[in-house]
Short mmCIF file of C-alpha atoms and ligand atoms in Angstrom, two decimals:
data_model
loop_
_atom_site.label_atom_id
_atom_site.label_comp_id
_atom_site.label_asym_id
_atom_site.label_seq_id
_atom_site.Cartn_x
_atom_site.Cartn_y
_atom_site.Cartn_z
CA UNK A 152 130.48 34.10 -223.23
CA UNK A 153 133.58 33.59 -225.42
CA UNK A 154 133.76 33.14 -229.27
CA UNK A 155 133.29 29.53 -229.81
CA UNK A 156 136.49 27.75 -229.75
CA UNK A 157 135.34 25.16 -233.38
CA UNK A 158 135.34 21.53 -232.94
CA UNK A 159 138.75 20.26 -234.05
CA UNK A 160 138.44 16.90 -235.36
CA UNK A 161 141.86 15.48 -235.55
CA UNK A 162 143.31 12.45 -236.33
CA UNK A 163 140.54 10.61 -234.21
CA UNK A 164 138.43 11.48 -236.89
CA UNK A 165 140.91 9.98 -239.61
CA UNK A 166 141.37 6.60 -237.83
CA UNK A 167 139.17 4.84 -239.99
CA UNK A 168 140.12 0.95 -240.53
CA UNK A 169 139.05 -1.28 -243.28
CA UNK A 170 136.51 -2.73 -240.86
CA UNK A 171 134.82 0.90 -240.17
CA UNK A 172 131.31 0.36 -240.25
CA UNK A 173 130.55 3.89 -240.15
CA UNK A 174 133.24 6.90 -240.52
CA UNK A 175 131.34 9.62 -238.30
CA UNK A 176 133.79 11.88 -237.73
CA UNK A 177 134.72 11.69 -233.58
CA UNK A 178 134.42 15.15 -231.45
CA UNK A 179 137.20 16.14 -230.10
CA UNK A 180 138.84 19.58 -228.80
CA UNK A 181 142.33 19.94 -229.41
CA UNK A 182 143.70 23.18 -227.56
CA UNK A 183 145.75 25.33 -229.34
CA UNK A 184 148.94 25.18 -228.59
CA UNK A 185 149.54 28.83 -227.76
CA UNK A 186 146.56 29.57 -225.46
CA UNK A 187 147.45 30.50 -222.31
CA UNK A 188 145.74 30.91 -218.94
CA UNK A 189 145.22 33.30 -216.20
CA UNK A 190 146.86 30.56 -213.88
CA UNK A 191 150.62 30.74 -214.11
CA UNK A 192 152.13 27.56 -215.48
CA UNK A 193 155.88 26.77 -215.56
CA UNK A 194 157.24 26.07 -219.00
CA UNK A 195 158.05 22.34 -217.67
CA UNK A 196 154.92 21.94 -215.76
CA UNK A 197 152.64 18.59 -216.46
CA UNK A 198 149.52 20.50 -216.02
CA UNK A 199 148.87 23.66 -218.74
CA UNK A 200 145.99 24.75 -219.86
CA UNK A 201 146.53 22.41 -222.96
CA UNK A 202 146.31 19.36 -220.45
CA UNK A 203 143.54 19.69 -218.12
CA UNK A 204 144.21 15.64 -216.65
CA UNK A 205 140.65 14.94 -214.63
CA UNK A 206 141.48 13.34 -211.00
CA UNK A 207 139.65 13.26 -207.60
CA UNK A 208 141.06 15.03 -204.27
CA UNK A 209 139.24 15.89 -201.26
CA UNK A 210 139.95 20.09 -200.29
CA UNK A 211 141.29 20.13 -196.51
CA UNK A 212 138.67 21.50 -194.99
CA UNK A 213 135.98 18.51 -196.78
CA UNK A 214 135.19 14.73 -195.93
CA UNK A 215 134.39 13.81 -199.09
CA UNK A 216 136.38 13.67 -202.56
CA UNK A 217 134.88 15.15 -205.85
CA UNK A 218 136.25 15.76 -209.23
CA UNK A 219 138.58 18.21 -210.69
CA UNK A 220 141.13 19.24 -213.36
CA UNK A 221 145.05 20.19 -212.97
CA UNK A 222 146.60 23.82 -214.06
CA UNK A 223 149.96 24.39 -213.21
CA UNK A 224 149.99 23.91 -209.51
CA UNK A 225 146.39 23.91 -208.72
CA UNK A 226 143.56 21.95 -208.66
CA UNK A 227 139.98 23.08 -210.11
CA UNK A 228 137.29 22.00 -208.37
CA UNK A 229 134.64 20.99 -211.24
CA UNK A 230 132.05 20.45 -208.69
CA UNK A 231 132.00 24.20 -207.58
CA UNK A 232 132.07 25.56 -211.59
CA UNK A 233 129.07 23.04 -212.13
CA UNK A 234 126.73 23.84 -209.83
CA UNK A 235 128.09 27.75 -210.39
CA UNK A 236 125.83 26.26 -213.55
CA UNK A 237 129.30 27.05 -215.62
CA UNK A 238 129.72 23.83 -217.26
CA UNK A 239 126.05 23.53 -218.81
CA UNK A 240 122.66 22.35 -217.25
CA UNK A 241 123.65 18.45 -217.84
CA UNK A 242 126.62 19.13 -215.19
CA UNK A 243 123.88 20.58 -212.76
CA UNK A 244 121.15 18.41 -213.04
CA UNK A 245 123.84 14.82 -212.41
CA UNK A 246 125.89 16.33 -210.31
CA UNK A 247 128.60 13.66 -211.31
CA UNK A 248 131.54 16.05 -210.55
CA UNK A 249 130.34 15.78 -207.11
CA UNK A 250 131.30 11.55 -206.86
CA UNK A 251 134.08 10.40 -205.82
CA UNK A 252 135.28 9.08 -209.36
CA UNK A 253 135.16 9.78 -212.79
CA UNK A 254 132.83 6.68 -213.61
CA UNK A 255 129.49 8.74 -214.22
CA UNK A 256 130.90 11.59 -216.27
CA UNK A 257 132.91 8.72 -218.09
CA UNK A 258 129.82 7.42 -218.90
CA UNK A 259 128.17 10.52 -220.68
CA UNK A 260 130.14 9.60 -223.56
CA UNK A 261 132.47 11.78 -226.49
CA UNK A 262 130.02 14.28 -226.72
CA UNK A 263 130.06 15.81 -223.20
CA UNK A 264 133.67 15.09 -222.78
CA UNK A 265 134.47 17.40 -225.43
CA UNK A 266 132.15 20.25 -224.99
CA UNK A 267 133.28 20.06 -221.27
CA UNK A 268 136.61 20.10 -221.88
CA UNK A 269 135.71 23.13 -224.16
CA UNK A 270 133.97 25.01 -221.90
CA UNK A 271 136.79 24.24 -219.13
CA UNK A 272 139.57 25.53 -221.62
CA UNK A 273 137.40 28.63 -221.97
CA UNK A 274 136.41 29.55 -218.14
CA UNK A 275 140.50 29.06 -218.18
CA UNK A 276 142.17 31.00 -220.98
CA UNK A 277 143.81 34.58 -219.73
CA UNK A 278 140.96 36.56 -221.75
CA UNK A 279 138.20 35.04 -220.23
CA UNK A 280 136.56 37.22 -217.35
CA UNK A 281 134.41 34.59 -215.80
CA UNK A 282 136.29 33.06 -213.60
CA UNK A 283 139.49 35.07 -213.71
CA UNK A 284 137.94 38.05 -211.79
CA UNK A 285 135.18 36.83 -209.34
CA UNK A 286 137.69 36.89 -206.61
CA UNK A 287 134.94 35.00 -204.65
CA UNK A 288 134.32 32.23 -206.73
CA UNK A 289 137.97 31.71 -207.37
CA UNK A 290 138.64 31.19 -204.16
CA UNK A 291 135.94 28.11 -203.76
CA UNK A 292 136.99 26.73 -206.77
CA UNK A 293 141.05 26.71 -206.80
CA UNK A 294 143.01 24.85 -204.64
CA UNK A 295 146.50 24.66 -204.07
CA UNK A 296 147.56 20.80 -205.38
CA UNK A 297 150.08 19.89 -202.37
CA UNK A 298 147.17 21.18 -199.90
CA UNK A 299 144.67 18.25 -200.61
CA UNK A 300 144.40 14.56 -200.89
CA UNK A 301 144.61 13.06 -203.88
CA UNK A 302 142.75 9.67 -204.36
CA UNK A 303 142.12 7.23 -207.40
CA UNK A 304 139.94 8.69 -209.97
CA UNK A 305 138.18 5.69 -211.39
CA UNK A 306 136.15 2.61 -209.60
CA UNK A 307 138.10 0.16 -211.81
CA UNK A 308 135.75 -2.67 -212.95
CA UNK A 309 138.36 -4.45 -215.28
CA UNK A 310 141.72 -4.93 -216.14
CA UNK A 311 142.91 -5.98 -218.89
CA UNK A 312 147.15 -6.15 -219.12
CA UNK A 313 148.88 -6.52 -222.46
CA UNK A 314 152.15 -7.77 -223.74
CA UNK A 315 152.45 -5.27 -226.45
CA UNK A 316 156.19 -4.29 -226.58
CA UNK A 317 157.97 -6.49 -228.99
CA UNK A 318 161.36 -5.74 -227.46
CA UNK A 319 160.19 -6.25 -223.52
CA UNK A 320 158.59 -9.75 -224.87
CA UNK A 321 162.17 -10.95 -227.10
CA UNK A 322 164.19 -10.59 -224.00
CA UNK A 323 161.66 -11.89 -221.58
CA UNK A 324 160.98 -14.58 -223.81
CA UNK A 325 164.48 -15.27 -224.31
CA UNK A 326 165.48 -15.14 -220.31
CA UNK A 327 162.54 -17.89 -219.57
CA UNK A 328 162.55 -19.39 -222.86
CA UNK A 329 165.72 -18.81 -224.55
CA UNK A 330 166.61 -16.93 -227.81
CA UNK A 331 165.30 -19.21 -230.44
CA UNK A 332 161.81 -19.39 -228.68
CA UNK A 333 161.68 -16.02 -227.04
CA UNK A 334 158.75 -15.08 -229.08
CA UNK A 335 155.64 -17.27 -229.06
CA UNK A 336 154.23 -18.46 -232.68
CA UNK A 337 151.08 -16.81 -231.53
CA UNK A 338 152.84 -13.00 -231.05
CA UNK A 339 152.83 -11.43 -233.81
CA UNK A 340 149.37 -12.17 -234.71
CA UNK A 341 147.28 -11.34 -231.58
CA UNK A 342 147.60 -8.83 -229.17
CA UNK A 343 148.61 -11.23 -226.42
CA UNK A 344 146.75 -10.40 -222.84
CA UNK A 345 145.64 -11.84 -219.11
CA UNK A 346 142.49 -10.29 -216.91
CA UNK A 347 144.36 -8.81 -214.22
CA UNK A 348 142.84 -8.03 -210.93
CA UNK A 349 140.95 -4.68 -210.68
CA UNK A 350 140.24 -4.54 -206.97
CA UNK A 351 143.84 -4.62 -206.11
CA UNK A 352 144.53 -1.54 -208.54
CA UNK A 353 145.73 0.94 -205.62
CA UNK A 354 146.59 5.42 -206.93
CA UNK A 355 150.28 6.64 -206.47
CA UNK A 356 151.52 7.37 -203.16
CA UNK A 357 150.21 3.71 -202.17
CA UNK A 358 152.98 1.71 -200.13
CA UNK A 359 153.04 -2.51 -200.80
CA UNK A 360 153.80 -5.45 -198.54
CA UNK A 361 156.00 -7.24 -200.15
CA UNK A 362 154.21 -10.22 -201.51
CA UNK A 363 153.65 -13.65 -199.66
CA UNK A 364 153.63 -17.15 -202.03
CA UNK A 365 154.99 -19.99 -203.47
CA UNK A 366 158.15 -20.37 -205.24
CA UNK A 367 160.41 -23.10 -206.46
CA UNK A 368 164.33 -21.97 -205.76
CA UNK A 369 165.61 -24.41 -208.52
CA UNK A 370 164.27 -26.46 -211.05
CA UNK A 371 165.19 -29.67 -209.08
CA UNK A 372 163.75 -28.72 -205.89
CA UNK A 373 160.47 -29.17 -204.08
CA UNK A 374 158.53 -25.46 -204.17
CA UNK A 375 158.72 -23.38 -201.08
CA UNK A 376 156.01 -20.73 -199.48
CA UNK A 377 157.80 -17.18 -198.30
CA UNK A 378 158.16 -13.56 -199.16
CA UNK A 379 158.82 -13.25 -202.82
CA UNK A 380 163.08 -12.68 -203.23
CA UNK A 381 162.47 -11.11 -206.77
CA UNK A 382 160.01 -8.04 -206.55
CA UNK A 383 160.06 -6.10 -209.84
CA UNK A 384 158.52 -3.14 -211.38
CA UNK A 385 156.45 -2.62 -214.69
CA UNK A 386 156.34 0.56 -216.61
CA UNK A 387 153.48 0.58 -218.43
CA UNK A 388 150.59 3.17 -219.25
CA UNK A 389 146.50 2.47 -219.00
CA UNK A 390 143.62 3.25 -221.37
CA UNK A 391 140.70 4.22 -219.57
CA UNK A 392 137.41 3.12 -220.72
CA UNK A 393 134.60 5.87 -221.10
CA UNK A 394 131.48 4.72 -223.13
CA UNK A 395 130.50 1.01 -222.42
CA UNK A 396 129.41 -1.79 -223.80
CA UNK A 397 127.00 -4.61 -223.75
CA UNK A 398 127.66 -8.19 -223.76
CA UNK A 399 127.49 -9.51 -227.86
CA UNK A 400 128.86 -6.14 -228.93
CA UNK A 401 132.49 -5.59 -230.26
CA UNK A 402 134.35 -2.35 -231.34
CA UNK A 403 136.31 -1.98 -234.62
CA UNK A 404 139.66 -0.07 -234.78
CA UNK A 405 137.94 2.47 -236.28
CA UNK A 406 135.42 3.17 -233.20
CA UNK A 407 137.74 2.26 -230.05
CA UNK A 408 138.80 6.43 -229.31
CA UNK A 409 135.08 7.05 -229.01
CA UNK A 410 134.93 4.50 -226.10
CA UNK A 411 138.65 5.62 -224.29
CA UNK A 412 138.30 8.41 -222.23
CA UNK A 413 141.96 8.63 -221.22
CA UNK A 414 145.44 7.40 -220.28
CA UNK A 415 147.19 6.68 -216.84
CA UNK A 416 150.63 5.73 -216.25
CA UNK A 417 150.57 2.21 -214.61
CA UNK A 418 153.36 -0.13 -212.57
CA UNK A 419 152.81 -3.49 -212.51
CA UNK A 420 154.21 -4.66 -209.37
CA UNK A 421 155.71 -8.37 -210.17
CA UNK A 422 157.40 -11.02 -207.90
CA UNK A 423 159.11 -12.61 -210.59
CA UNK A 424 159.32 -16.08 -208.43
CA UNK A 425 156.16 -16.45 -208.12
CA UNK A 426 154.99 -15.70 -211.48
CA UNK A 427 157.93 -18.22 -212.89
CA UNK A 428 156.37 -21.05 -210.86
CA UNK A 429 152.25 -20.45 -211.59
CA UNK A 430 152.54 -18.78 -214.70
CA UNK A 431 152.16 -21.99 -216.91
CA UNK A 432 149.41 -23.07 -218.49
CA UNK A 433 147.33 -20.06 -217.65
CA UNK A 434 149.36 -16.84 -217.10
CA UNK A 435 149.94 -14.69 -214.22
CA UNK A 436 148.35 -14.71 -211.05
CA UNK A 437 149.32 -13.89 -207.76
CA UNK A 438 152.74 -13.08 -209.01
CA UNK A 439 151.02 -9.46 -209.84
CA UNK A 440 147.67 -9.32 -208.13
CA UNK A 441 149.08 -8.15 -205.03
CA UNK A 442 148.71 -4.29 -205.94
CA UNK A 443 149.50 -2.51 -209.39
CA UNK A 444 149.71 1.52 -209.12
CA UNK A 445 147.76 4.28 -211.30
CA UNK A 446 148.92 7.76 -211.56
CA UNK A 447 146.13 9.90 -209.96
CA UNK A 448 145.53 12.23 -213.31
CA UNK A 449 143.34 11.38 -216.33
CA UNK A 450 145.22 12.79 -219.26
CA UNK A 451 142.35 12.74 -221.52
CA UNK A 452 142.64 11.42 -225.59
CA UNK A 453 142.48 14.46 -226.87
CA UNK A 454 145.60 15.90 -224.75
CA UNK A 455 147.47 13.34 -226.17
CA UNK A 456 146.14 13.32 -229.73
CA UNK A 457 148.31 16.44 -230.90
CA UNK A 458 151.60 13.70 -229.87
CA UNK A 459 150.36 10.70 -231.75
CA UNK A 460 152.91 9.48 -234.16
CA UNK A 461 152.97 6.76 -236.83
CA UNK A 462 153.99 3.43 -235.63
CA UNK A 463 156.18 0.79 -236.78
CA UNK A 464 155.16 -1.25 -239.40
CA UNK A 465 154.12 -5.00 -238.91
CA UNK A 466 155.06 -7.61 -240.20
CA UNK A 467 152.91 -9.78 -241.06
CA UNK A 468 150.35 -7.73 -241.99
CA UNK A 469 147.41 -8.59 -238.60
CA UNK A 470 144.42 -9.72 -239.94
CA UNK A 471 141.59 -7.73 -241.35
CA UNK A 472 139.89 -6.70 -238.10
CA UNK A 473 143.16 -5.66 -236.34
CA UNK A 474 143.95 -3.20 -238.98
CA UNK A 475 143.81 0.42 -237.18
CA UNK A 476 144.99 3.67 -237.87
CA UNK A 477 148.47 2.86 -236.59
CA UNK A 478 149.01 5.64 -234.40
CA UNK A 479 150.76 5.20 -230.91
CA UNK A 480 151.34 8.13 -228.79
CA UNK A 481 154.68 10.36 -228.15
CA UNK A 482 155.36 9.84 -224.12
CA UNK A 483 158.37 10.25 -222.63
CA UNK A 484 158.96 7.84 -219.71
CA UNK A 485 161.20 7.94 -216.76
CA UNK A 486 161.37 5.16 -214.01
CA UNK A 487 163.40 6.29 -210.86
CA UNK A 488 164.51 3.98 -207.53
CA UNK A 489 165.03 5.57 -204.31
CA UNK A 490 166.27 3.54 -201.74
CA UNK A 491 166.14 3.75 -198.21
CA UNK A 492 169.62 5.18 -197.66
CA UNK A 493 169.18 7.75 -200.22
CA UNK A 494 168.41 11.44 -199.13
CA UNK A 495 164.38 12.65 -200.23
CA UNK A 496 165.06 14.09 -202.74
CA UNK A 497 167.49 11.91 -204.83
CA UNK A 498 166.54 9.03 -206.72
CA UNK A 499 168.66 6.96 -209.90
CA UNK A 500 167.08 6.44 -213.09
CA UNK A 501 167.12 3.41 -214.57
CA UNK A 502 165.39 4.12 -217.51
CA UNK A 503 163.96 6.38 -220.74
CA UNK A 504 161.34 4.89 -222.58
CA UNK A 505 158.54 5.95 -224.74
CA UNK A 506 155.02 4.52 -226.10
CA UNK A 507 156.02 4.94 -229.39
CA UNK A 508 158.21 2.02 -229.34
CA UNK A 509 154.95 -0.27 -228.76
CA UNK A 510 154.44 -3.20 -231.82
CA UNK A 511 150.13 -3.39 -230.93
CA UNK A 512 148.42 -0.15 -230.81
CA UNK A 513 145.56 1.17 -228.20
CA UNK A 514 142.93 0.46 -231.45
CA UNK A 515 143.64 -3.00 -232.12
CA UNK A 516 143.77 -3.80 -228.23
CA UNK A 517 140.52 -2.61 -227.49
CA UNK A 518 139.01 -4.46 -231.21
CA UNK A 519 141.00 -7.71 -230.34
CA UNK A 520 139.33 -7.11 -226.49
CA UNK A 521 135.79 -6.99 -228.10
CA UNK A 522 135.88 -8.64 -230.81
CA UNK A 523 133.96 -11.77 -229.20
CA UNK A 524 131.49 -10.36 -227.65
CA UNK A 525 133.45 -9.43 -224.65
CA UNK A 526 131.81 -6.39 -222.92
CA UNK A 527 133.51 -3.49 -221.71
CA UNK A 528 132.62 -0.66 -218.65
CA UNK A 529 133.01 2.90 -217.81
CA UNK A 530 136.06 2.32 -215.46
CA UNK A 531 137.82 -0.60 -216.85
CA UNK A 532 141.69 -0.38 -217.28
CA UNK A 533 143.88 -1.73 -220.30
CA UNK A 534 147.55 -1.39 -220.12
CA UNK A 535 150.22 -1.56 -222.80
CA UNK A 536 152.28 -4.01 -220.86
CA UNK A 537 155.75 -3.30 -220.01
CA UNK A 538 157.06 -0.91 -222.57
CA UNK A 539 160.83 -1.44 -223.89
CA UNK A 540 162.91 0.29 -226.07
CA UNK A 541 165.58 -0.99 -228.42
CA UNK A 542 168.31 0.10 -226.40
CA UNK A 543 169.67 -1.43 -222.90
CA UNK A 544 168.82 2.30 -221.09
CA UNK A 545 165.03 1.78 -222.34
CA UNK A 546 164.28 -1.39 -220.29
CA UNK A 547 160.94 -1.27 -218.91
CA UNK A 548 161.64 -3.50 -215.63
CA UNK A 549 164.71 -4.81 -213.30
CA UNK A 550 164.33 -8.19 -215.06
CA UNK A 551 165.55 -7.29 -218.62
CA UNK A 552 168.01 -4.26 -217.19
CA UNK A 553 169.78 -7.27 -215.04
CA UNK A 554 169.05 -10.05 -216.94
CA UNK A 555 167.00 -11.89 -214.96
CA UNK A 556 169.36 -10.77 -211.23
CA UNK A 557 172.74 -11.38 -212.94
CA UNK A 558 173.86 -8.69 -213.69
CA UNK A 559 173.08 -6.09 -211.14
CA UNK A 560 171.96 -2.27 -211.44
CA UNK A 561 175.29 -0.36 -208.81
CA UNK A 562 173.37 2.76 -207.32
CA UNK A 563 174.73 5.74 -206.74
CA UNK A 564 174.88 5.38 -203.00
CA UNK A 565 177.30 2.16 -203.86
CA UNK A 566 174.06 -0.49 -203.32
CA UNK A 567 173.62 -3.07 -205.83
CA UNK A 568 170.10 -3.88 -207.18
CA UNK A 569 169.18 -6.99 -208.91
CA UNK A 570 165.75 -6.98 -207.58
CA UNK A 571 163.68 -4.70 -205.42
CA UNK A 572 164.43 -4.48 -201.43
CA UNK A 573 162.17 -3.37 -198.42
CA UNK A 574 162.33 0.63 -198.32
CA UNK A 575 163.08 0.78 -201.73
CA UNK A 576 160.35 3.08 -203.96
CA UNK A 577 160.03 3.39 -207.50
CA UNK A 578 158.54 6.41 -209.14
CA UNK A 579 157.59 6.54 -213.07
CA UNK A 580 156.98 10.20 -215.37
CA UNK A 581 155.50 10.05 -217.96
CA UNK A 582 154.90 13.21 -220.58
CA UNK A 583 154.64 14.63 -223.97
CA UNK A 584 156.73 17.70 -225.20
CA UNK A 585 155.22 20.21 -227.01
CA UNK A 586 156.25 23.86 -228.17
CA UNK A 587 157.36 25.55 -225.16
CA UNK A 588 154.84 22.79 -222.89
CA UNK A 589 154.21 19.75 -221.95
CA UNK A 590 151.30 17.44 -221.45
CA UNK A 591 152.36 15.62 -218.43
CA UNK A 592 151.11 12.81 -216.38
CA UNK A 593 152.72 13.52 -212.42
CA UNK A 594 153.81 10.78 -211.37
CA UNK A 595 152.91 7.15 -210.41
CA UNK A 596 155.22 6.21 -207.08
CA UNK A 597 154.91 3.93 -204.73
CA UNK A 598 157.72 2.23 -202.24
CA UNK A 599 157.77 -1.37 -200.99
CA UNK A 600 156.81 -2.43 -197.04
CA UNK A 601 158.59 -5.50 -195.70
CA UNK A 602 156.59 -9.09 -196.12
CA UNK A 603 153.71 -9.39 -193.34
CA UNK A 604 154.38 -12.25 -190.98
CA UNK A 605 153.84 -15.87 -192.45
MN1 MN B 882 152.54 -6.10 -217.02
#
């Protein structure tokens, strides 16, 4: 057995708000960020020892999918180290790295997250002898990433999708609305949201029809039913929801990281037609709830923690129970369109983004989520909404980069773009840069089928 690694309680333990009803200080492991392990791992991989993202793949020669963490270009199956009996007698006796998704090891709670991501760091690090030189054991429990399937990690049983980028909601505001009105009176105030659909949640690699529905071409013409003409992409990222809740109970700022077990990069797949037409009174509907895409790794809270950052200041100050820690997180985002006619491997970027730009935080989502009574579940999804930058190459979606199809994204290969067309596939990155490595998310890509028959 190693030296124990400490507890590091970091800034999850300082995020108390003025509505903290208790200040227990949250676990959490924070890997130091010169470990190393006995796994080789590129400088710019996603997946060092300091990540260890929890997803679900099935090995090649199995029929089932269980549970494991990335390292550089492997995956480690936790279901072999557990009933090894390496990760603890609670890992052996549930068998939960054995399912299919993370939903019953979400469930455990803060606690058992962080003493298994401890004791995962440990069987890991380059001076640990455990793992590193029972040649047998290695070979159950490491498998090459490109040699298995990868499938969603979480039974989603919510989603929740926000509206939390100030600058993504000015210029969509302003397109539908125009400038004076293109925030609502209500914005700055509450975290705005809809219930999205979870079933239709689908992991990267998933390919989409392009959605049936109704549309109105012009404002003085009778609606229409067809394949949507404006298909658009979202970049977004997820929290994932750990520890639940029951109905009546609400979380404060102060205790919403010991309920989120991680984050996910997240598209959200809009036919901006549709969504035009339906979206008054009530908000989207089947303008997005045709398929939204989930990277397939669960970079956990405490990855990310070392890259939180302050936030902007708001103004006006959000009432009493919306006032959290004000931390958002450091990730670098990428989104990337390949079209048909381009070769594999090349693909234009249409935009650099990053989380810190977002106005509501992951704290005051969660408290403004609960805060009636509203229950949450191991499982259930809440995403940032699309997230903008001040500048025109940070646009989070084709609608804002071409201002609503006029003014049109030229590709490389000569092709214009004003919306999505059949064969086209967008792929987001997402990651955090550290000293020499990065905390990394892979990828969430997906490309877009031609509309099924009418
Ligand atoms: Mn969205």
């Amino acid at each position: 057995m190693l030296p124990f690694l400490g507890l590091h309680v970091s800034y999850l333990a300082r995020s108390n708000s003025l509505m903290a009803q208790q200040s227990s200080p949250l676990q959490s492991y924070i890997t130091p960020p010169g470990l190393r392990s006995f796994i080789d791992v590129a400088p710019d991989s996603d997946f060092p020892i300091q990540n260890l993202p929890y997803g679900a793949f099935t090995p090649a020669a199995a029929s089932t999918a269980c549970i494991g963490v990335a390292i550089g270009d492997f995956v480690l199956d936790l279901s072999v180290l557990a009933e090894a009996g390496l990760l603890g007698d609670e890992a052996r006796a549930q068998s939960y790295f054995s399912d299919p998704v993370l939903n019953r090891f979400m469930e455990c709670g803060r606690s058992v997250w962080t003493s298994t991501r401890q004791r995962i760091t440990e069987l890991l690090r380059s001076d640990c002898t455990t793992l590193r030189d029972n040649a047998e054991l290695r070979t159950r429990a490491f498998h090459r990433r490109d040699a298995v399937a990868i499938s969603i990690p979480i039974r989603v049983g919510g989603y929740t999708d926000f509206y939390s980028s100030v600058d993504h909601a000015r210029n969509v505001g302003a397109l539908f609305r125009g400038p004076e009105n293109a925030l609502n009176p209500n914005w700055r105030h509450i975290p705005i949201a809809y219930d999205g659909r979870a079933g239709s949640i689908v992991v990267s690699g998933t390919d989409l029809h392009r959605p049936l529905g109704q549309t109105r071409p012009s404002d003085d013409a009778p609606p229409v039913f067809g394949a949507s003409k404006s298909l658009d992409f979202e970049l977004e990222v997820a929290f994932v929801v750990g520890t639940p809740t029951k109905l009546g109970e609400s979380i404060p700022c102060s205790q919403v990281d010991e309920h989120v077990f991680g984050v996910v990069l997240l598209n959200d797949w809009s036919a901006r037609d549709i969504q035009k037409w339906e979206y008054q009174p009530l908000g989207p509907f089947l303008g997005k709830n045709f398929g939204t895409s989930i990277s397939p790794w669960v970079v956990t809270l405490d990855a990310l923690s070392p890259f939180s950052v302050d936030a902007h200041p708001q103004d006006p100050q959000p009432l009493e129970y919306l006032r959290s820690a004000r931390r958002v997180f450091d990730i670098q985002l990428e989104v990337a369109i390949r079209t048909a006619k381009m070769a594999p491997h090349e693909a234009h970027v249409t935009t650099h983004s990053n989380t810190k730009f977002l106005y509501w935080d992951h704290q005051q989502q969660l408290a403004h989520h609960t805060v009636n009574g509203c229950p949450v579940g191991a499982g259930d999804l809440y995403a940032t909404g699309t997230i903008s930058g001040p500048t025109p190459d940070s646009l989070g979606c084709l609608l804002e980069i071409t201002k609503g199809g006029k003014q049109p994204v030229v590709l490389p290969t000569g092709e214009e773009r004003r919306f999505l067309a059949d064969g086209d596939s967008v792929r987001m990155r997402g990651w955090c840069q550290g000293a020499g490595f990065r905390v990394g998310f892979g990828e969430v890509s997906g490309a877009i089928l031609p509309a099924r028959t009418c």
